[in-house]
GROMACS .gro file of C-alpha atoms in nm:
model
  347
    1MET     CA    1  -0.673   3.057  -0.743
    2SER     CA    2  -0.696   2.943  -0.379
    3VAL     CA    3  -0.408   2.939  -0.133
    4SER     CA    4  -0.412   2.558  -0.134
    5SER     CA    5  -0.392   2.553  -0.514
    6ASN     CA    6  -0.093   2.788  -0.505
    7LEU     CA    7   0.068   2.562  -0.245
    8ASN     CA    8   0.011   2.247  -0.448
    9SER     CA    9   0.142   2.407  -0.767
   10SER     CA   10   0.477   2.464  -0.595
   11LEU     CA   11   0.511   2.108  -0.465
   12LYS     CA   12   0.708   1.842  -0.651
   13PRO     CA   13   0.643   1.469  -0.617
   14GLU     CA   14   0.908   1.268  -0.437
   15HIS     CA   15   1.046   0.967  -0.624
   16PHE     CA   16   1.256   0.661  -0.551
   17ASN     CA   17   1.423   0.388  -0.753
   18LEU     CA   18   1.248   0.054  -0.785
   19GLY     CA   19   1.487  -0.160  -0.984
   20PRO     CA   20   1.543   0.025  -1.314
   21MET     CA   21   1.226   0.233  -1.268
   22THR     CA   22   1.188   0.572  -1.102
   23VAL     CA   23   0.848   0.592  -0.936
   24PRO     CA   24   0.657   0.835  -0.711
   25ARG     CA   25   0.620   0.785  -0.336
   26LEU     CA   26   0.240   0.799  -0.348
   27TRP     CA   27   0.066   0.523  -0.544
   28VAL     CA   28  -0.296   0.476  -0.642
   29GLY     CA   29  -0.434   0.152  -0.500
   30LEU     CA   30  -0.713  -0.009  -0.701
   31TRP     CA   31  -0.836  -0.268  -0.449
   32GLN     CA   32  -1.161  -0.076  -0.406
   33LEU     CA   33  -1.258  -0.183  -0.758
   34SER     CA   34  -1.283  -0.540  -0.628
   35SER     CA   35  -1.622  -0.488  -0.461
   36ASN     CA   36  -1.922  -0.256  -0.470
   37ALA     CA   37  -1.898  -0.245  -0.090
   38TRP     CA   38  -1.675   0.061  -0.131
   39GLY     CA   39  -1.928   0.221  -0.366
   40SER     CA   40  -1.934   0.204  -0.742
   41ALA     CA   41  -1.899   0.442  -1.032
   42PRO     CA   42  -1.936   0.398  -1.409
   43VAL     CA   43  -1.619   0.278  -1.579
   44SER     CA   44  -1.606   0.601  -1.776
   45LYS     CA   45  -1.587   0.803  -1.454
   46ILE     CA   46  -1.322   0.569  -1.314
   47ARG     CA   47  -1.106   0.620  -1.623
   48GLU     CA   48  -1.152   0.996  -1.604
   49ALA     CA   49  -1.041   0.986  -1.243
   50MET     CA   50  -0.732   0.785  -1.337
   51VAL     CA   51  -0.641   1.051  -1.594
   52ARG     CA   52  -0.679   1.323  -1.331
   53HIS     CA   53  -0.448   1.133  -1.098
   54ALA     CA   54  -0.186   1.080  -1.368
   55ASP     CA   55  -0.201   1.446  -1.471
   56LYS     CA   56  -0.133   1.541  -1.110
   57GLY     CA   57   0.173   1.313  -1.086
   58TYR     CA   58   0.014   0.999  -0.942
   59THR     CA   59   0.166   0.783  -1.214
   60ALA     CA   60   0.197   0.448  -1.032
   61PHE     CA   61  -0.107   0.223  -0.994
   62GLY     CA   62  -0.135  -0.097  -0.792
   63THR     CA   63  -0.378  -0.370  -0.888
   64SER     CA   64  -0.404  -0.748  -0.848
   65ASP     CA   65  -0.531  -1.069  -1.001
   66HIS     CA   66  -0.823  -1.071  -0.752
   67TYR     CA   67  -0.937  -0.707  -0.768
   68GLY     CA   68  -1.229  -0.778  -0.999
   69SER     CA   69  -1.192  -0.585  -1.324
   70ALA     CA   70  -0.911  -0.357  -1.196
   71GLU     CA   71  -0.643  -0.502  -1.427
   72LEU     CA   72  -0.871  -0.460  -1.728
   73VAL     CA   73  -0.967  -0.104  -1.636
   74PHE     CA   74  -0.605  -0.009  -1.579
   75GLY     CA   75  -0.493  -0.168  -1.905
   76HIS     CA   76  -0.751   0.022  -2.106
   77PHE     CA   77  -0.663   0.347  -1.929
   78ARG     CA   78  -0.291   0.314  -1.997
   79ARG     CA   79  -0.334   0.219  -2.361
   80ASN     CA   80  -0.556   0.520  -2.423
   81THR     CA   81  -0.377   0.799  -2.241
   82ALA     CA   82  -0.112   1.030  -2.383
   83LEU     CA   83   0.079   0.974  -2.059
   84ALA     CA   84   0.118   0.600  -2.121
   85HIS     CA   85   0.498   0.621  -2.133
   86SER     CA   86   0.510   0.753  -1.776
   87ILE     CA   87   0.251   0.521  -1.619
   88VAL     CA   88   0.373   0.233  -1.401
   89GLY     CA   89   0.145  -0.064  -1.340
   90ALA     CA   90   0.199  -0.311  -1.057
   91THR     CA   91  -0.011  -0.622  -1.022
   92LYS     CA   92  -0.004  -0.940  -0.816
   93TRP     CA   93  -0.009  -1.312  -0.856
   94CYS     CA   94  -0.158  -1.446  -0.534
   95VAL     CA   95  -0.144  -1.818  -0.462
   96PHE     CA   96  -0.413  -1.884  -0.201
   97LYS     CA   97  -0.451  -2.258  -0.268
   98GLN     CA   98  -0.183  -2.522  -0.307
   99VAL     CA   99  -0.049  -2.546  -0.660
  100GLU     CA  100   0.240  -2.720  -0.830
  101ALA     CA  101   0.468  -2.426  -0.904
  102ASN     CA  102   0.603  -2.559  -1.232
  103ARG     CA  103   0.702  -2.348  -1.529
  104SER     CA  104   0.367  -2.392  -1.703
  105VAL     CA  105   0.162  -2.278  -1.402
  106VAL     CA  106   0.380  -1.977  -1.326
  107GLU     CA  107   0.412  -1.859  -1.686
  108SER     CA  108   0.038  -1.901  -1.741
  109ALA     CA  109  -0.035  -1.675  -1.443
  110VAL     CA  110   0.208  -1.411  -1.567
  111ARG     CA  111   0.077  -1.416  -1.923
  112GLU     CA  112  -0.279  -1.382  -1.796
  113ARG     CA  113  -0.175  -1.065  -1.611
  114ILE     CA  114  -0.009  -0.934  -1.927
  115GLU     CA  115  -0.318  -1.004  -2.139
  116ARG     CA  116  -0.558  -0.842  -1.892
  117MET     CA  117  -0.339  -0.533  -1.859
  118GLN     CA  118  -0.305  -0.507  -2.240
  119THR     CA  119   0.073  -0.488  -2.237
  120ASP     CA  120   0.376  -0.693  -2.337
  121HIS     CA  121   0.536  -0.701  -1.992
  122ILE     CA  122   0.455  -0.634  -1.628
  123ASP     CA  123   0.632  -0.341  -1.464
  124LEU     CA  124   0.615  -0.491  -1.115
  125LEU     CA  125   0.487  -0.842  -1.046
  126GLN     CA  126   0.415  -0.885  -0.676
  127PHE     CA  127   0.397  -1.241  -0.548
  128HIS     CA  128   0.191  -1.374  -0.256
  129TRP     CA  129   0.204  -1.734  -0.130
  130GLN     CA  130  -0.041  -1.847   0.135
  131ASP     CA  131   0.116  -2.160   0.286
  132TYR     CA  132   0.469  -2.116   0.420
  133SER     CA  133   0.493  -2.489   0.496
  134ASP     CA  134   0.494  -2.549   0.120
  135LYS     CA  135   0.833  -2.433  -0.005
  136GLY     CA  136   0.696  -2.413  -0.356
  137TYR     CA  137   0.716  -2.037  -0.320
  138LEU     CA  138   1.090  -2.059  -0.376
  139THR     CA  139   1.041  -2.261  -0.695
  140ALA     CA  140   0.777  -2.017  -0.817
  141LEU     CA  141   1.003  -1.719  -0.755
  142GLU     CA  142   1.293  -1.882  -0.938
  143THR     CA  143   1.062  -1.926  -1.239
  144LEU     CA  144   0.951  -1.563  -1.211
  145GLN     CA  145   1.320  -1.473  -1.220
  146ASP     CA  146   1.354  -1.671  -1.544
  147LEU     CA  147   1.050  -1.492  -1.690
  148GLN     CA  148   1.209  -1.163  -1.594
  149SER     CA  149   1.515  -1.262  -1.796
  150ASP     CA  150   1.280  -1.337  -2.086
  151GLY     CA  151   1.146  -0.981  -2.071
  152LEU     CA  152   0.797  -1.061  -1.942
  153ILE     CA  153   0.858  -0.887  -1.607
  154THR     CA  154   1.059  -0.574  -1.529
  155THR     CA  155   1.076  -0.611  -1.150
  156ILE     CA  156   0.967  -0.870  -0.894
  157GLY     CA  157   0.822  -0.787  -0.554
  158LEU     CA  158   0.660  -0.972  -0.267
  159CYS     CA  159   0.323  -0.915  -0.103
  160ASN     CA  160   0.252  -0.983   0.265
  161PHE     CA  161   0.561  -1.193   0.329
  162ASP     CA  162   0.702  -1.185   0.680
  163ALA     CA  163   1.058  -1.091   0.773
  164ILE     CA  164   1.187  -1.449   0.802
  165ARG     CA  165   1.063  -1.561   0.458
  166THR     CA  166   1.158  -1.230   0.293
  167ASP     CA  167   1.513  -1.274   0.418
  168GLU     CA  168   1.515  -1.638   0.304
  169ILE     CA  169   1.390  -1.549  -0.044
  170CYS     CA  170   1.630  -1.260  -0.096
  171THR     CA  171   1.923  -1.471   0.022
  172GLN     CA  172   1.837  -1.759  -0.212
  173LEU     CA  173   1.760  -1.553  -0.523
  174GLY     CA  174   2.054  -1.319  -0.484
  175PRO     CA  175   2.106  -0.943  -0.466
  176GLY     CA  176   1.863  -0.715  -0.643
  177VAL     CA  177   1.614  -0.977  -0.761
  178ILE     CA  178   1.339  -0.882  -0.515
  179VAL     CA  179   1.287  -0.506  -0.507
  180SER     CA  180   0.989  -0.465  -0.275
  181ASN     CA  181   0.744  -0.612  -0.027
  182GLN     CA  182   0.389  -0.479   0.003
  183VAL     CA  183   0.277  -0.484   0.366
  184GLN     CA  184   0.052  -0.302   0.608
  185PHE     CA  185   0.220  -0.012   0.793
  186SER     CA  186   0.069   0.275   0.988
  187LEU     CA  187   0.075   0.455   1.321
  188ILE     CA  188  -0.154   0.177   1.444
  189ASP     CA  189   0.025  -0.119   1.282
  190THR     CA  190   0.399  -0.072   1.332
  191ARG     CA  191   0.503  -0.434   1.276
  192PRO     CA  192   0.751  -0.351   0.995
  193LEU     CA  193   0.966  -0.176   1.256
  194HIS     CA  194   1.033  -0.510   1.425
  195GLY     CA  195   1.246  -0.721   1.191
  196MET     CA  196   1.126  -0.621   0.845
  197ALA     CA  197   1.315  -0.291   0.857
  198ASP     CA  198   1.642  -0.479   0.914
  199VAL     CA  199   1.567  -0.718   0.626
  200CYS     CA  200   1.500  -0.423   0.395
  201GLU     CA  201   1.832  -0.265   0.487
  202ARG     CA  202   2.020  -0.593   0.446
  203HIS     CA  203   1.883  -0.666   0.098
  204GLY     CA  204   1.810  -0.319  -0.038
  205LEU     CA  205   1.432  -0.367  -0.042
  206LYS     CA  206   1.169  -0.098  -0.024
  207LEU     CA  207   0.829  -0.145   0.136
  208LEU     CA  208   0.514  -0.049  -0.051
  209THR     CA  209   0.272   0.014   0.231
  210TYR     CA  210  -0.105   0.000   0.254
  211GLY     CA  211  -0.347   0.059   0.540
  212THR     CA  212  -0.154   0.376   0.619
  213LEU     CA  213  -0.474   0.568   0.693
  214CYS     CA  214  -0.650   0.268   0.851
  215GLY     CA  215  -0.931   0.271   0.600
  216GLY     CA  216  -0.984   0.643   0.655
  217PHE     CA  217  -0.994   0.643   1.036
  218LEU     CA  218  -0.673   0.846   1.054
  219ALA     CA  219  -0.856   1.157   0.937
  220ASP     CA  220  -1.001   1.479   1.072
  221LYS     CA  221  -1.358   1.358   1.028
  222TRP     CA  222  -1.318   1.116   1.320
  223VAL     CA  223  -1.197   1.369   1.580
  224GLU     CA  224  -1.434   1.374   1.879
  225LYS     CA  225  -1.665   1.124   1.713
  226PRO     CA  226  -1.807   0.826   1.906
  227VAL     CA  227  -1.688   0.478   1.825
  228PRO     CA  228  -1.882   0.362   1.516
  229ASP     CA  229  -2.101   0.055   1.509
  230PRO     CA  230  -1.923  -0.204   1.291
  231TYR     CA  231  -2.261  -0.360   1.206
  232SER     CA  232  -2.430  -0.036   1.102
  233GLY     CA  233  -2.372  -0.100   0.734
  234LYS     CA  234  -2.211   0.243   0.704
  235LEU     CA  235  -1.848   0.128   0.723
  236THR     CA  236  -1.643   0.003   0.430
  237PRO     CA  237  -1.476  -0.341   0.449
  238SER     CA  238  -1.146  -0.164   0.519
  239GLN     CA  239  -1.297   0.038   0.803
  240ARG     CA  240  -1.444  -0.271   0.967
  241LYS     CA  241  -1.104  -0.439   0.948
  242TYR     CA  242  -0.909  -0.147   1.094
  243LEU     CA  243  -1.168  -0.064   1.360
  244ASP     CA  244  -1.126  -0.419   1.484
  245MET     CA  245  -0.747  -0.373   1.495
  246ILE     CA  246  -0.774  -0.040   1.678
  247LEU     CA  247  -1.007  -0.172   1.947
  248LYS     CA  248  -0.886  -0.530   1.992
  249ALA     CA  249  -0.512  -0.515   1.921
  250TRP     CA  250  -0.390  -0.156   1.950
  251GLY     CA  251  -0.578   0.008   2.237
  252THR     CA  252  -0.905   0.190   2.304
  253TRP     CA  253  -1.119   0.438   2.115
  254GLU     CA  254  -1.030   0.697   2.380
  255LEU     CA  255  -0.659   0.650   2.318
  256PHE     CA  256  -0.720   0.662   1.944
  257GLN     CA  257  -0.896   0.995   1.995
  258GLY     CA  258  -0.584   1.111   2.178
  259LEU     CA  259  -0.374   1.013   1.878
  260LEU     CA  260  -0.603   1.201   1.639
  261LYS     CA  261  -0.589   1.515   1.852
  262THR     CA  262  -0.209   1.495   1.868
  263LEU     CA  263  -0.192   1.464   1.490
  264ARG     CA  264  -0.430   1.760   1.460
  265VAL     CA  265  -0.194   1.974   1.671
  266ILE     CA  266   0.102   1.866   1.455
  267GLY     CA  267  -0.093   1.945   1.139
  268ASP     CA  268  -0.158   2.295   1.271
  269ARG     CA  269   0.215   2.341   1.334
  270HIS     CA  270   0.275   2.274   0.966
  271GLY     CA  271   0.028   2.533   0.842
  272GLY     CA  272  -0.299   2.347   0.876
  273LEU     CA  273  -0.215   2.015   0.715
  274SER     CA  274  -0.462   1.732   0.763
  275ILE     CA  275  -0.437   1.441   1.002
  276ALA     CA  276  -0.409   1.215   0.697
  277ASN     CA  277  -0.110   1.417   0.575
  278ILE     CA  278   0.068   1.375   0.908
  279ALA     CA  279  -0.009   1.002   0.930
  280THR     CA  280   0.116   0.947   0.574
  281ARG     CA  281   0.431   1.152   0.628
  282TRP     CA  282   0.512   0.952   0.941
  283VAL     CA  283   0.523   0.637   0.727
  284LEU     CA  284   0.713   0.796   0.438
  285ASP     CA  285   0.978   0.934   0.673
  286HIS     CA  286   1.101   0.579   0.739
  287GLN     CA  287   1.399   0.508   0.514
  288PHE     CA  288   1.289   0.154   0.428
  289VAL     CA  289   0.954   0.274   0.290
  290GLY     CA  290   0.944   0.338  -0.082
  291ALA     CA  291   0.582   0.440  -0.129
  292VAL     CA  292   0.245   0.460   0.038
  293ILE     CA  293  -0.037   0.306  -0.163
  294VAL     CA  294  -0.353   0.508  -0.112
  295GLY     CA  295  -0.678   0.325  -0.171
  296THR     CA  296  -0.882   0.547  -0.399
  297ARG     CA  297  -1.257   0.534  -0.458
  298LEU     CA  298  -1.215   0.646  -0.817
  299GLY     CA  299  -1.506   0.848  -0.945
  300ILE     CA  300  -1.663   0.856  -0.597
  301SER     CA  301  -1.431   1.014  -0.342
  302GLU     CA  302  -1.095   1.158  -0.438
  303HIS     CA  303  -0.837   1.359  -0.244
  304LEU     CA  304  -0.579   1.443  -0.511
  305ASP     CA  305  -0.488   1.790  -0.387
  306GLU     CA  306  -0.512   1.697  -0.020
  307ASN     CA  307  -0.288   1.391  -0.049
  308TYR     CA  308  -0.039   1.585  -0.261
  309LYS     CA  309   0.042   1.810   0.034
  310VAL     CA  310   0.237   1.525   0.194
  311TYR     CA  311   0.523   1.611  -0.043
  312GLY     CA  312   0.574   1.954   0.111
  313PHE     CA  313   0.715   1.878   0.456
  314HIS     CA  314   0.885   1.639   0.701
  315LEU     CA  315   0.806   1.572   1.064
  316THR     CA  316   1.028   1.739   1.323
  317ALA     CA  317   1.186   1.584   1.632
  318GLU     CA  318   0.913   1.751   1.839
  319ASP     CA  319   0.643   1.606   1.615
  320ASN     CA  320   0.783   1.255   1.644
  321ALA     CA  321   0.825   1.285   2.022
  322ASP     CA  322   0.461   1.387   2.060
  323ILE     CA  323   0.348   1.094   1.846
  324GLU     CA  324   0.566   0.847   2.037
  325ALA     CA  325   0.419   0.970   2.367
  326VAL     CA  326   0.081   0.843   2.250
  327LEU     CA  327   0.209   0.526   2.087
  328ASP     CA  328   0.393   0.434   2.409
  329ARG     CA  329   0.054   0.409   2.581
  330SER     CA  330  -0.081   0.168   2.319
  331ASN     CA  331  -0.029  -0.203   2.258
  332GLY     CA  332   0.121  -0.127   1.917
  333ARG     CA  333   0.455  -0.290   1.989
  334LYS     CA  334   0.277  -0.610   2.096
  335ILE     CA  335   0.078  -0.652   1.776
  336ILE     CA  336   0.360  -0.856   1.623
  337THR     CA  337   0.313  -1.111   1.902
  338THR     CA  338  -0.068  -1.104   1.919
  339ILE     CA  339  -0.139  -1.105   1.542
  340GLY     CA  340   0.199  -1.218   1.407
  341ASP     CA  341   0.449  -1.062   1.170
  342CYS     CA  342   0.358  -0.880   0.849
  343GLY     CA  343   0.088  -1.062   0.654
  344ALA     CA  344   0.004  -1.310   0.930
  345GLU     CA  345  -0.357  -1.188   0.941
  346TYR     CA  346  -0.404  -1.331   0.591
  347ARG     CA  347  -0.279  -1.677   0.681
   0.00000   0.00000   0.00000
């Protein structure tokens, strides 16, 4: 057995409470099943990969109503695994176009999620509403609260809501109704530190974060590499998105290289951990963060053992000071004014 295998066998997953559920702090994100642009694998290989993740302790999976067949694949996986009792499935209802948020519309959306996931209730229903000028999101959430009382939903979360609306929603619905908000958070995109963190503390919310590795750019493979061509056809949709953020909103490729090299030094301090480990731990070390959702190319490219190492350490004061020295030279703190608060890039 290798040294890394011995190390991983001694690590224990971290957990946190999400309503009545206890869930791990690393989740498997299934958004890459929404398009072949991330690569594709046979469904049988995808299901095998999901089993491997669950066996390792990655027991929480995040999907959505617009991730292609992801809900169906997850539902089949959970129904046919011996670990079904320990698997948590989160999905989303995303309202991108104006709708009348009456009981019939809301319940129909929820029951469709239940049917596709082959279950009798949704563990976590995450709600996204595109148009803030239409206050129908409050009506929709009140109906979701009723459906929760009926046993169709265990917990209710938000997705890509900003601090102002998250505070408004939590205040109107009352304590404990909303348990989470899924937003982008990374060393590059630090917007949750400016307002959202206070809202989480005020209402007892936890963030479920994505984009934590910037589509894979926060990784050792990019150290001392030239800036990639976004039109080369070699980048994933996520990489094109985050490359644009790095170069146009955050700073320069040279400064990003400086960040990678700093993270490499910190990784070496902790026994040779990867840049991705350090970047993930930086996010998890924030008290308002519940979990990091790692986009996984199931059956194509998996990093089960590598990602698992994030459970074995915490960043030191020296580590954080070194990271801040680089971030202070970036435009990271201005992103909230140039792009807008959490989720603004989708509106």
